[in-house]
mmCIF file of C-alpha atoms in Angstrom:
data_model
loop_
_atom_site.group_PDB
_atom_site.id
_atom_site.type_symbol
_atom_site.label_atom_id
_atom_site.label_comp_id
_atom_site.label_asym_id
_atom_site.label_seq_id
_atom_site.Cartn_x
_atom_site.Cartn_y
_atom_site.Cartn_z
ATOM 1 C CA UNK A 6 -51.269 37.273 -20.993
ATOM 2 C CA UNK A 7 -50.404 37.054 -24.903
ATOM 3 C CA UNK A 8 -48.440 35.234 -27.006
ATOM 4 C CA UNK A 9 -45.731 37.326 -29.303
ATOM 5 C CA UNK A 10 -44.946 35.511 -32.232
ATOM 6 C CA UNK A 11 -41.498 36.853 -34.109
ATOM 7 C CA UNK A 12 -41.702 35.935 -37.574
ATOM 8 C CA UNK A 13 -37.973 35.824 -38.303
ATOM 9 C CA UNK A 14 -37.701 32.765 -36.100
ATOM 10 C CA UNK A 15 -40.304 31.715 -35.835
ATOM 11 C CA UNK A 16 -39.649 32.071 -31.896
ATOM 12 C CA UNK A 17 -42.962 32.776 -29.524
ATOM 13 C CA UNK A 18 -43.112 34.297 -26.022
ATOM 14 C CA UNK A 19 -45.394 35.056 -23.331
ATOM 15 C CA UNK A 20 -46.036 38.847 -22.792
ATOM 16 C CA UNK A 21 -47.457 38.958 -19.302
ATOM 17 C CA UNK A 22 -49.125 41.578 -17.109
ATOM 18 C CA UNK A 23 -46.116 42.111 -15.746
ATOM 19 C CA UNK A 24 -44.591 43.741 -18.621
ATOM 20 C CA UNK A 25 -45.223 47.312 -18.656
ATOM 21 C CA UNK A 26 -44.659 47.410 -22.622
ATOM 22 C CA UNK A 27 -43.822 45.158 -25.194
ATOM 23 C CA UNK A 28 -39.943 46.245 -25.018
ATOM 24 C CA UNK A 29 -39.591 44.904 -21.792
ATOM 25 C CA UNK A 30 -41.403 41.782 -22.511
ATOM 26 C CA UNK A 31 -39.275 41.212 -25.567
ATOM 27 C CA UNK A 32 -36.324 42.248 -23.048
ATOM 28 C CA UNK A 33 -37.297 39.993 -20.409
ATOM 29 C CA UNK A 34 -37.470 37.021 -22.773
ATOM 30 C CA UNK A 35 -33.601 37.876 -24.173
ATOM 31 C CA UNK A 36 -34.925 38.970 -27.477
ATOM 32 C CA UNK A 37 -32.447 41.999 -28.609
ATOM 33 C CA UNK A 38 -34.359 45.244 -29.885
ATOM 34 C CA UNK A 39 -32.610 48.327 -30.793
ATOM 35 C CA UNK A 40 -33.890 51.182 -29.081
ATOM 36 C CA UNK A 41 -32.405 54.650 -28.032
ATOM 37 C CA UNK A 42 -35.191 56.183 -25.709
ATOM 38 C CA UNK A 43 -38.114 53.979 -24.404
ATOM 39 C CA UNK A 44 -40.511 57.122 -24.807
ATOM 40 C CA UNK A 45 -41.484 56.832 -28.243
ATOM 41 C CA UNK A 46 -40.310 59.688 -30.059
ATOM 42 C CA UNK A 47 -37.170 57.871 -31.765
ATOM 43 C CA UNK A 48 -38.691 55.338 -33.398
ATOM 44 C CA UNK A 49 -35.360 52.803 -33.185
ATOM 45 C CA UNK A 50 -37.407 49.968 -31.890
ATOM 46 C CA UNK A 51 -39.645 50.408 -35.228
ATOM 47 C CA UNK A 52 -41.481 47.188 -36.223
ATOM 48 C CA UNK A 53 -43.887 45.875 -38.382
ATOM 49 C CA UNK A 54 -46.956 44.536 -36.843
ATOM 50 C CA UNK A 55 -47.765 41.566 -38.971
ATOM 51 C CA UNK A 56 -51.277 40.317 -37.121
ATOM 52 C CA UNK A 57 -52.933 41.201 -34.156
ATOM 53 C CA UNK A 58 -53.702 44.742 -32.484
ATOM 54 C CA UNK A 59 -51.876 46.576 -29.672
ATOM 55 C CA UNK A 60 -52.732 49.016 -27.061
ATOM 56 C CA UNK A 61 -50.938 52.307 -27.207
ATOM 57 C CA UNK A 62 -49.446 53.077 -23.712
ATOM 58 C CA UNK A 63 -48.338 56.349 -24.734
ATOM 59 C CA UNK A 64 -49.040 57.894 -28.027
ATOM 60 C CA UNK A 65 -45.699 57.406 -30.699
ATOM 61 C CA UNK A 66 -43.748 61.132 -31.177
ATOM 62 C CA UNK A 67 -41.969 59.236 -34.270
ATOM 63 C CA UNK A 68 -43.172 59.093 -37.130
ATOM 64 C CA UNK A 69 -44.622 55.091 -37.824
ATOM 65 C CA UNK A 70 -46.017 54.253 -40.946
ATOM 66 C CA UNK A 71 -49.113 52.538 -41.427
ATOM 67 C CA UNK A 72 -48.777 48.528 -40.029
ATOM 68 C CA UNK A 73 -45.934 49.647 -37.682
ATOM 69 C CA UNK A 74 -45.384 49.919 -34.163
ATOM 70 C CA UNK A 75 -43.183 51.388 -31.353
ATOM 71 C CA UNK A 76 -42.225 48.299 -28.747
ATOM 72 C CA UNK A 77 -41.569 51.104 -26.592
ATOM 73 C CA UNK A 78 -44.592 52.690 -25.849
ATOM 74 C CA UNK A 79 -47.302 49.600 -26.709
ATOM 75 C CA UNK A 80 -48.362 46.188 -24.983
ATOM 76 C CA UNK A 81 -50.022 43.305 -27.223
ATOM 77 C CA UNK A 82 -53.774 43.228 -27.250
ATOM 78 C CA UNK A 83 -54.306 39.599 -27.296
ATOM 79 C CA UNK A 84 -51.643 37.342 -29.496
ATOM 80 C CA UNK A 85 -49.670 38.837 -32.152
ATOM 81 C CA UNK A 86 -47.035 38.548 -34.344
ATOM 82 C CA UNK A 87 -44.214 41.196 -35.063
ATOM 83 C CA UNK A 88 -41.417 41.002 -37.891
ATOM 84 C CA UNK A 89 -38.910 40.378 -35.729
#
């Protein structure tokens, strides 16, 4: 289990085991995220990554830049905190 931090709100959630990616955690928890595809290759659920690592589920087909990360196809490693 993590904790997701948002920074816009300050808001934190729990992203469990449960949650195949962080999408659906954010998703589960009623936190709106634009996204188009769920596979990673659209990059509409772009985000910055402000501490913490992730795991990749599957590898990103958009183009991220450096500090970013796809919702879509990642789960928190431990607690983070996304600009959100």
């Amino acid at each position: 289990m993590s904790r997701v931090t948002l920074r816009l709100t300050g808001t934190e959630l729990l992203c469990q085991e449960e949650h195949p990616s962080l999408l659906i955690a954010l998703e589960s928890h009623r936190i709106a995220v634009e996204y188009q595809c769920r596979e990673g290759y659209c990059g509409s659920c772009r985000c910055r990554l402000v501490t913490g690592q992730v795991d990749w589920i599957t590898e990103p087909l958009a183009f991220i830049n450096e500090g970013e990360i796809l919702p879509c196809c990642c789960r928190a490693k431990g607690d983070i905190e996304i600009e959100m």
